[in-house]
Every structure is written in C-alpha cells, then in structure tokens.
PDB file of C-alpha atoms in Angstrom:
ATOM      1  CA  UNK A 632     -41.447  15.037 -19.775  1.00  0.00           C
ATOM      2  CA  UNK A 633     -42.375  15.095 -16.123  1.00  0.00           C
ATOM      3  CA  UNK A 634     -40.683  12.485 -13.978  1.00  0.00           C
ATOM      4  CA  UNK A 635     -42.478  11.388 -10.851  1.00  0.00           C
ATOM      5  CA  UNK A 636     -40.733  11.226  -7.500  1.00  0.00           C
ATOM      6  CA  UNK A 637     -41.360   7.482  -7.432  1.00  0.00           C
ATOM      7  CA  UNK A 638     -39.806   6.993 -10.862  1.00  0.00           C
ATOM      8  CA  UNK A 639     -36.789   9.094  -9.922  1.00  0.00           C
ATOM      9  CA  UNK A 640     -36.339   7.193  -6.654  1.00  0.00           C
ATOM     10  CA  UNK A 641     -36.528   3.863  -8.485  1.00  0.00           C
ATOM     11  CA  UNK A 642     -33.971   5.091 -11.028  1.00  0.00           C
ATOM     12  CA  UNK A 643     -31.552   6.274  -8.326  1.00  0.00           C
ATOM     13  CA  UNK A 644     -31.869   3.041  -6.380  1.00  0.00           C
ATOM     14  CA  UNK A 645     -31.411   1.049  -9.580  1.00  0.00           C
ATOM     15  CA  UNK A 646     -28.237   2.954 -10.452  1.00  0.00           C
ATOM     16  CA  UNK A 647     -26.926   2.468  -6.923  1.00  0.00           C
ATOM     17  CA  UNK A 648     -27.482  -1.283  -7.210  1.00  0.00           C
ATOM     18  CA  UNK A 649     -25.795  -1.259 -10.633  1.00  0.00           C
ATOM     19  CA  UNK A 650     -22.759   0.565  -9.240  1.00  0.00           C
ATOM     20  CA  UNK A 651     -22.522  -1.884  -6.345  1.00  0.00           C
ATOM     21  CA  UNK A 652     -22.685  -4.779  -8.805  1.00  0.00           C
ATOM     22  CA  UNK A 653     -19.819  -3.240 -10.792  1.00  0.00           C
ATOM     23  CA  UNK A 654     -17.751  -2.519  -7.689  1.00  0.00           C
ATOM     24  CA  UNK A 655     -18.112  -5.938  -6.108  1.00  0.00           C
ATOM     25  CA  UNK A 656     -15.895  -7.834  -8.613  1.00  0.00           C
ATOM     26  CA  UNK A 657     -13.161  -5.210  -8.223  1.00  0.00           C
ATOM     27  CA  UNK A 658     -13.401  -5.551  -4.450  1.00  0.00           C
ATOM     28  CA  UNK A 659     -13.177  -9.331  -4.779  1.00  0.00           C
ATOM     29  CA  UNK A 660     -10.137  -8.960  -7.011  1.00  0.00           C
ATOM     30  CA  UNK A 661      -8.476  -6.692  -4.447  1.00  0.00           C
ATOM     31  CA  UNK A 662      -9.118  -9.249  -1.697  1.00  0.00           C
ATOM     32  CA  UNK A 663      -7.619 -12.000  -3.845  1.00  0.00           C
ATOM     33  CA  UNK A 664      -4.493  -9.953  -4.583  1.00  0.00           C
ATOM     34  CA  UNK A 665      -4.150  -9.148  -0.876  1.00  0.00           C
ATOM     35  CA  UNK A 666      -4.323 -12.811   0.080  1.00  0.00           C
ATOM     36  CA  UNK A 667      -1.922 -13.925  -2.637  1.00  0.00           C
ATOM     37  CA  UNK A 668       0.532 -11.162  -1.708  1.00  0.00           C
ATOM     38  CA  UNK A 669       0.448 -12.168   1.960  1.00  0.00           C
ATOM     39  CA  UNK A 670       1.135 -15.790   1.074  1.00  0.00           C
ATOM     40  CA  UNK A 671       4.203 -14.808  -0.946  1.00  0.00           C
ATOM     41  CA  UNK A 672       5.481 -12.059   1.362  1.00  0.00           C
ATOM     42  CA  UNK A 673       5.146 -13.977   4.606  1.00  0.00           C
ATOM     43  CA  UNK A 674       4.935 -17.591   3.465  1.00  0.00           C
ATOM     44  CA  UNK A 675       7.343 -18.098   0.575  1.00  0.00           C
ATOM     45  CA  UNK A 676      11.054 -18.679   1.260  1.00  0.00           C
ATOM     46  CA  UNK A 677      13.223 -15.629   0.619  1.00  0.00           C
ATOM     47  CA  UNK A 678      15.011 -17.357  -2.247  1.00  0.00           C
ATOM     48  CA  UNK A 679      11.754 -17.986  -4.087  1.00  0.00           C
ATOM     49  CA  UNK A 680      10.086 -14.629  -3.614  1.00  0.00           C
ATOM     50  CA  UNK A 681      11.338 -12.973  -6.780  1.00  0.00           C
ATOM     51  CA  UNK A 682       9.852 -15.649  -9.009  1.00  0.00           C
ATOM     52  CA  UNK A 683       6.653 -15.797  -6.945  1.00  0.00           C
ATOM     53  CA  UNK A 684       6.180 -12.032  -7.108  1.00  0.00           C
ATOM     54  CA  UNK A 685       6.898 -12.076 -10.835  1.00  0.00           C
ATOM     55  CA  UNK A 686       4.055 -14.566 -11.308  1.00  0.00           C
ATOM     56  CA  UNK A 687       1.775 -12.563  -9.033  1.00  0.00           C
ATOM     57  CA  UNK A 688       2.616  -9.389 -10.972  1.00  0.00           C
ATOM     58  CA  UNK A 689       1.311 -11.072 -14.126  1.00  0.00           C
ATOM     59  CA  UNK A 690      -1.928 -11.890 -12.316  1.00  0.00           C
ATOM     60  CA  UNK A 691      -2.151  -8.312 -11.080  1.00  0.00           C
ATOM     61  CA  UNK A 692      -1.665  -7.068 -14.664  1.00  0.00           C
ATOM     62  CA  UNK A 693      -4.723  -9.057 -15.716  1.00  0.00           C
ATOM     63  CA  UNK A 694      -6.797  -7.678 -12.860  1.00  0.00           C
ATOM     64  CA  UNK A 695      -5.742  -4.113 -13.661  1.00  0.00           C
ATOM     65  CA  UNK A 696      -6.699  -4.572 -17.308  1.00  0.00           C
ATOM     66  CA  UNK A 697     -10.215  -5.435 -16.152  1.00  0.00           C
ATOM     67  CA  UNK A 698     -10.542  -2.637 -13.612  1.00  0.00           C
ATOM     68  CA  UNK A 699      -8.175   0.139 -14.768  1.00  0.00           C
ATOM     69  CA  UNK A 700     -10.066   2.877 -12.904  1.00  0.00           C
ATOM     70  CA  UNK A 701     -10.366   1.136  -9.532  1.00  0.00           C
ATOM     71  CA  UNK A 702      -8.252   2.886  -6.902  1.00  0.00           C
ATOM     72  CA  UNK A 703      -8.084  -0.313  -4.847  1.00  0.00           C
ATOM     73  CA  UNK A 704      -6.873  -2.364  -7.800  1.00  0.00           C
ATOM     74  CA  UNK A 705      -4.330   0.307  -8.721  1.00  0.00           C
ATOM     75  CA  UNK A 706      -3.008   0.317  -5.156  1.00  0.00           C
ATOM     76  CA  UNK A 707      -2.652  -3.431  -5.002  1.00  0.00           C
ATOM     77  CA  UNK A 708      -1.156  -3.673  -8.473  1.00  0.00           C
ATOM     78  CA  UNK A 709       1.413  -1.148  -7.267  1.00  0.00           C
ATOM     79  CA  UNK A 710       2.081  -3.032  -4.032  1.00  0.00           C
ATOM     80  CA  UNK A 711       2.620  -6.306  -5.896  1.00  0.00           C
ATOM     81  CA  UNK A 712       4.929  -4.703  -8.452  1.00  0.00           C
ATOM     82  CA  UNK A 713       6.835  -2.801  -5.754  1.00  0.00           C
ATOM     83  CA  UNK A 714       7.269  -6.037  -3.810  1.00  0.00           C
ATOM     84  CA  UNK A 715       8.582  -7.694  -6.966  1.00  0.00           C
ATOM     85  CA  UNK A 716      11.068  -4.836  -7.266  1.00  0.00           C
ATOM     86  CA  UNK A 717      12.146  -5.317  -3.662  1.00  0.00           C
ATOM     87  CA  UNK A 718      12.666  -9.049  -4.160  1.00  0.00           C
ATOM     88  CA  UNK A 719      14.536  -8.490  -7.425  1.00  0.00           C
ATOM     89  CA  UNK A 720      16.804  -5.733  -6.112  1.00  0.00           C
ATOM     90  CA  UNK A 721      19.503  -3.824  -7.952  1.00  0.00           C
ATOM     91  CA  UNK A 722      19.148  -1.404 -10.849  1.00  0.00           C
ATOM     92  CA  UNK A 723      17.035  -3.931 -12.705  1.00  0.00           C
ATOM     93  CA  UNK A 724      14.237  -3.287 -10.226  1.00  0.00           C
ATOM     94  CA  UNK A 725      14.029   0.453 -10.954  1.00  0.00           C
ATOM     95  CA  UNK A 726      11.624   0.014 -13.866  1.00  0.00           C
ATOM     96  CA  UNK A 727       9.276  -1.950 -11.632  1.00  0.00           C
ATOM     97  CA  UNK A 728       9.483   0.752  -8.976  1.00  0.00           C
ATOM     98  CA  UNK A 729       8.564   3.381 -11.560  1.00  0.00           C
ATOM     99  CA  UNK A 730       5.531   1.321 -12.594  1.00  0.00           C
ATOM    100  CA  UNK A 731       4.418   1.059  -8.974  1.00  0.00           C
ATOM    101  CA  UNK A 732       4.866   4.814  -8.568  1.00  0.00           C
ATOM    102  CA  UNK A 733       2.543   5.446 -11.517  1.00  0.00           C
ATOM    103  CA  UNK A 734      -0.016   3.074 -10.004  1.00  0.00           C
ATOM    104  CA  UNK A 735      -0.054   4.893  -6.681  1.00  0.00           C
ATOM    105  CA  UNK A 736      -0.247   8.291  -8.359  1.00  0.00           C
ATOM    106  CA  UNK A 737      -3.182   7.109 -10.482  1.00  0.00           C
ATOM    107  CA  UNK A 738      -4.901   5.739  -7.362  1.00  0.00           C
ATOM    108  CA  UNK A 739      -4.534   9.129  -5.675  1.00  0.00           C
ATOM    109  CA  UNK A 740      -6.170  10.751  -8.692  1.00  0.00           C
ATOM    110  CA  UNK A 741      -9.032   8.231  -8.597  1.00  0.00           C
ATOM    111  CA  UNK A 742      -9.665   8.252  -4.830  1.00  0.00           C
ATOM    112  CA  UNK A 743      -7.014   9.512  -2.365  1.00  0.00           C
ATOM    113  CA  UNK A 744      -8.911   7.995   0.574  1.00  0.00           C
ATOM    114  CA  UNK A 745      -9.151   4.498  -0.895  1.00  0.00           C
ATOM    115  CA  UNK A 746      -8.097   1.692   1.450  1.00  0.00           C
ATOM    116  CA  UNK A 747      -7.447   4.149   4.258  1.00  0.00           C
ATOM    117  CA  UNK A 748      -5.016   6.278   2.279  1.00  0.00           C
ATOM    118  CA  UNK A 749      -2.813   3.318   1.365  1.00  0.00           C
ATOM    119  CA  UNK A 750      -1.673   5.000  -1.840  1.00  0.00           C
ATOM    120  CA  UNK A 751      -0.037   7.791   0.179  1.00  0.00           C
ATOM    121  CA  UNK A 752       1.742   5.322   2.460  1.00  0.00           C
ATOM    122  CA  UNK A 753       2.838   3.085  -0.403  1.00  0.00           C
ATOM    123  CA  UNK A 754       4.097   6.007  -2.484  1.00  0.00           C
ATOM    124  CA  UNK A 755       5.961   7.406   0.526  1.00  0.00           C
ATOM    125  CA  UNK A 756       7.642   4.058   1.119  1.00  0.00           C
ATOM    126  CA  UNK A 757       8.847   4.016  -2.482  1.00  0.00           C
ATOM    127  CA  UNK A 758      10.322   7.495  -2.218  1.00  0.00           C
ATOM    128  CA  UNK A 759      12.586   6.562   0.709  1.00  0.00           C
ATOM    129  CA  UNK A 760      13.578   3.105  -0.512  1.00  0.00           C
ATOM    130  CA  UNK A 761      14.417   3.947  -4.124  1.00  0.00           C
ATOM    131  CA  UNK A 762      17.800   5.613  -4.827  1.00  0.00           C
ATOM    132  CA  UNK A 763      17.752   9.341  -5.461  1.00  0.00           C
ATOM    133  CA  UNK A 764      18.860  11.292  -8.513  1.00  0.00           C
ATOM    134  CA  UNK A 765      20.658  10.608 -10.836  1.00  0.00           C
ATOM    135  CA  UNK A 766      19.920   6.897 -10.454  1.00  0.00           C
ATOM    136  CA  UNK A 767      16.310   6.920  -9.354  1.00  0.00           C
ATOM    137  CA  UNK A 768      13.450   9.100  -8.141  1.00  0.00           C
ATOM    138  CA  UNK A 769      14.032   8.712  -4.400  1.00  0.00           C
ATOM    139  CA  UNK A 770      13.281  11.826  -2.358  1.00  0.00           C
ATOM    140  CA  UNK A 771      13.318  11.979   1.457  1.00  0.00           C
ATOM    141  CA  UNK A 772      11.188  15.115   1.640  1.00  0.00           C
ATOM    142  CA  UNK A 773       8.487  13.640  -0.572  1.00  0.00           C
ATOM    143  CA  UNK A 774       8.677  10.394   1.390  1.00  0.00           C
ATOM    144  CA  UNK A 775       7.995  12.208   4.644  1.00  0.00           C
ATOM    145  CA  UNK A 776       5.141  14.211   3.086  1.00  0.00           C
ATOM    146  CA  UNK A 777       3.350  11.185   1.656  1.00  0.00           C
ATOM    147  CA  UNK A 778       3.884   9.023   4.723  1.00  0.00           C
ATOM    148  CA  UNK A 779       2.451  11.723   6.966  1.00  0.00           C
ATOM    149  CA  UNK A 780      -0.552  12.113   4.672  1.00  0.00           C
ATOM    150  CA  UNK A 781      -1.134   8.375   4.832  1.00  0.00           C
ATOM    151  CA  UNK A 782      -0.928   8.434   8.616  1.00  0.00           C
ATOM    152  CA  UNK A 783      -3.353  11.371   8.798  1.00  0.00           C
ATOM    153  CA  UNK A 784      -5.948   9.283   6.950  1.00  0.00           C
ATOM    154  CA  UNK A 785      -5.290   6.136   8.961  1.00  0.00           C
ATOM    155  CA  UNK A 786      -3.722   7.184  12.288  1.00  0.00           C
ATOM    156  CA  UNK A 787      -4.141   3.781  13.920  1.00  0.00           C
ATOM    157  CA  UNK A 788      -3.193   1.694  10.899  1.00  0.00           C
ATOM    158  CA  UNK A 789      -0.408  -0.841  11.231  1.00  0.00           C
ATOM    159  CA  UNK A 790       1.141  -0.145   7.822  1.00  0.00           C
ATOM    160  CA  UNK A 791       0.907   3.650   8.052  1.00  0.00           C
ATOM    161  CA  UNK A 792       2.697   3.600  11.400  1.00  0.00           C
ATOM    162  CA  UNK A 793       5.209   0.918  10.465  1.00  0.00           C
ATOM    163  CA  UNK A 794       6.432   2.609   7.288  1.00  0.00           C
ATOM    164  CA  UNK A 795       6.701   6.023   8.904  1.00  0.00           C
ATOM    165  CA  UNK A 796       8.603   4.362  11.743  1.00  0.00           C
ATOM    166  CA  UNK A 797      10.943   2.649   9.295  1.00  0.00           C
ATOM    167  CA  UNK A 798      11.539   5.945   7.491  1.00  0.00           C
ATOM    168  CA  UNK A 799      12.291   7.796  10.727  1.00  0.00           C
ATOM    169  CA  UNK A 800      14.677   5.031  11.794  1.00  0.00           C
ATOM    170  CA  UNK A 801      16.602   5.395   8.537  1.00  0.00           C
ATOM    171  CA  UNK A 802      16.729   9.168   9.113  1.00  0.00           C
ATOM    172  CA  UNK A 803      18.214   8.698  12.590  1.00  0.00           C
ATOM    173  CA  UNK A 804      15.075   9.835  14.448  1.00  0.00           C
ATOM    174  CA  UNK A 805      15.047   6.891  16.826  1.00  0.00           C
ATOM    175  CA  UNK A 806      12.593   8.393  19.317  1.00  0.00           C
ATOM    176  CA  UNK A 807      10.101   9.126  16.528  1.00  0.00           C
ATOM    177  CA  UNK A 808      10.631   5.683  15.047  1.00  0.00           C
ATOM    178  CA  UNK A 809       9.953   4.022  18.378  1.00  0.00           C
ATOM    179  CA  UNK A 810       6.686   5.919  18.843  1.00  0.00           C
ATOM    180  CA  UNK A 811       5.436   4.889  15.422  1.00  0.00           C
ATOM    181  CA  UNK A 812       6.503   1.276  15.760  1.00  0.00           C
ATOM    182  CA  UNK A 813       4.855   0.900  19.160  1.00  0.00           C
ATOM    183  CA  UNK A 814       1.691   2.396  17.673  1.00  0.00           C
ATOM    184  CA  UNK A 815       1.915  -0.136  14.839  1.00  0.00           C
ATOM    185  CA  UNK A 816       2.046  -2.966  17.364  1.00  0.00           C
ATOM    186  CA  UNK A 817      -1.116  -1.613  19.012  1.00  0.00           C
ATOM    187  CA  UNK A 818      -3.036  -1.416  15.727  1.00  0.00           C
ATOM    188  CA  UNK A 819      -6.402  -3.191  15.638  1.00  0.00           C
ATOM    189  CA  UNK A 820      -6.597  -6.459  13.750  1.00  0.00           C
ATOM    190  CA  UNK A 821      -7.777  -6.184  10.151  1.00  0.00           C
ATOM    191  CA  UNK A 822     -10.577  -8.560   9.113  1.00  0.00           C
ATOM    192  CA  UNK A 823      -9.239 -11.263   6.827  1.00  0.00           C
ATOM    193  CA  UNK A 824      -5.640 -10.005   7.117  1.00  0.00           C
ATOM    194  CA  UNK A 825      -4.372 -12.234   9.928  1.00  0.00           C
ATOM    195  CA  UNK A 826      -1.234 -13.356   8.086  1.00  0.00           C
ATOM    196  CA  UNK A 827      -0.352  -9.813   7.006  1.00  0.00           C
ATOM    197  CA  UNK A 828      -0.919  -8.448  10.512  1.00  0.00           C
ATOM    198  CA  UNK A 829       1.243 -11.166  12.056  1.00  0.00           C
ATOM    199  CA  UNK A 830       4.028 -10.602   9.544  1.00  0.00           C
ATOM    200  CA  UNK A 831       3.989  -6.831   9.904  1.00  0.00           C
ATOM    201  CA  UNK A 832       4.040  -7.049  13.708  1.00  0.00           C
ATOM    202  CA  UNK A 833       7.074  -9.314  13.499  1.00  0.00           C
ATOM    203  CA  UNK A 834       8.790  -6.722  11.283  1.00  0.00           C
ATOM    204  CA  UNK A 835       7.874  -3.931  13.710  1.00  0.00           C
ATOM    205  CA  UNK A 836       9.245  -5.883  16.669  1.00  0.00           C
ATOM    206  CA  UNK A 837      12.503  -6.627  14.822  1.00  0.00           C
ATOM    207  CA  UNK A 838      12.901  -2.961  13.907  1.00  0.00           C
ATOM    208  CA  UNK A 839      12.149  -1.909  17.489  1.00  0.00           C
ATOM    209  CA  UNK A 840      15.026  -4.104  18.619  1.00  0.00           C
ATOM    210  CA  UNK A 841      17.304  -2.251  16.192  1.00  0.00           C
ATOM    211  CA  UNK A 842      16.019   1.085  17.468  1.00  0.00           C
ATOM    212  CA  UNK A 843      16.749   0.014  21.056  1.00  0.00           C
ATOM    213  CA  UNK A 844      20.286  -0.962  20.078  1.00  0.00           C
ATOM    214  CA  UNK A 845      20.859   2.451  18.471  1.00  0.00           C
ATOM    215  CA  UNK A 846      19.567   4.293  21.518  1.00  0.00           C
ATOM    216  CA  UNK A 847      21.934   2.591  23.981  1.00  0.00           C
TER     217      UNK A 847
END
C-alpha cells in the first residue's frame, strides 16, 4: 500500500503529540516530587525528617509504579529514597541506599542525560557517602567518576558542583572543593526551584566556611 507524504506527516505528528501527552503526566509527577522533597529537606525540622521522608518515599513508590520507565521519575524516586536513608542513618539505612542506587542505574540506562545528568551526580554522591566493603558498596573511585560525569553534563549546575565540592572536601582536596563550591554559589537560578536553590546555597556557604578553616 502506498502511503502519501501527507498521510505520513500526519501520522508522525500524531505520534509526536501522543508521546507528549504520555510524557506530560510523568513530568508533572517529577515536579510534584521535587516540590515535596524540597519542603521536607529544607522546611521540616531535623527531628521529623525521617518520618516525613518515609511518607514521601511511599508517594514516590506509587509514582514509580505508574511510570517505571521514566528516567526523571527514577531519578527522583532515588533521591527521595536516598534522602530517607540519610535521615534514618545507621546500618538500617543501607537497604534504602541500595534501592536508590538501582534507581539511578536504571535512569542511566533509560536516559543518561535526563535532568542534566542528575543520575550521575546522585549515584556519585551515594558512592562517597555509603560505607565501603564489607559493610556497604561505597567506592571513592566510582564516586569521583560519576560526579565528574555529572559535572560534564551540567558544568554550571548547583548540585553537580556542590556534590563534587563536598566529595573533594572529604578527600582533603580543599582547593578543589573551594573552586566547586564557589561555582555552585554562582549557579543560575532554576525555574520553580527557589527553595531548593536557597537551601543548597546555604549548604555550600557552610561547607566553604569549613574549607576556609581547614586551609588556615
């Protein structure tokens, strides 16, 4: 059967519109998770964060069940679960960290450039914050590799620079940490992420003060 150029064009445009319609709810879900995470991370009292992140993790589970192949949803499910692990602390958080690791790895398989390479940065941050073998999967070399890949995809990003700066600080590279943290403070504002930007800048400034103290 011969297909006319007009028919083919209409089909392609129709499929494009269909794909956009499918993607939009996932994008909306990502935005909602971002906003809820910011409210907990930078608005909830420290003593209540574990319970708040536990509740948010349940919400993120529901979102992931609806959009299991969305790189953005996978990334934010991982971020929420990793934040829950951080608030929980101790060996009991290791299972949560492993779940977040799987999320970020799946996101990299789906789309390594999603959300400005956030999966690389998030995975790198896990590798330097989780204990190493035989307790956990922490690995400084892998942390550096993933963090640098995240920065390569988003060289001006506040998170990419902050987490690499934090890693370098923990490795005793205070000059490198200072460069990254100052770059983080110069990062352009992200639309709709005012609370997250403000909170991350405060963290970068606090860490810069620690760097300055080490370099005296």
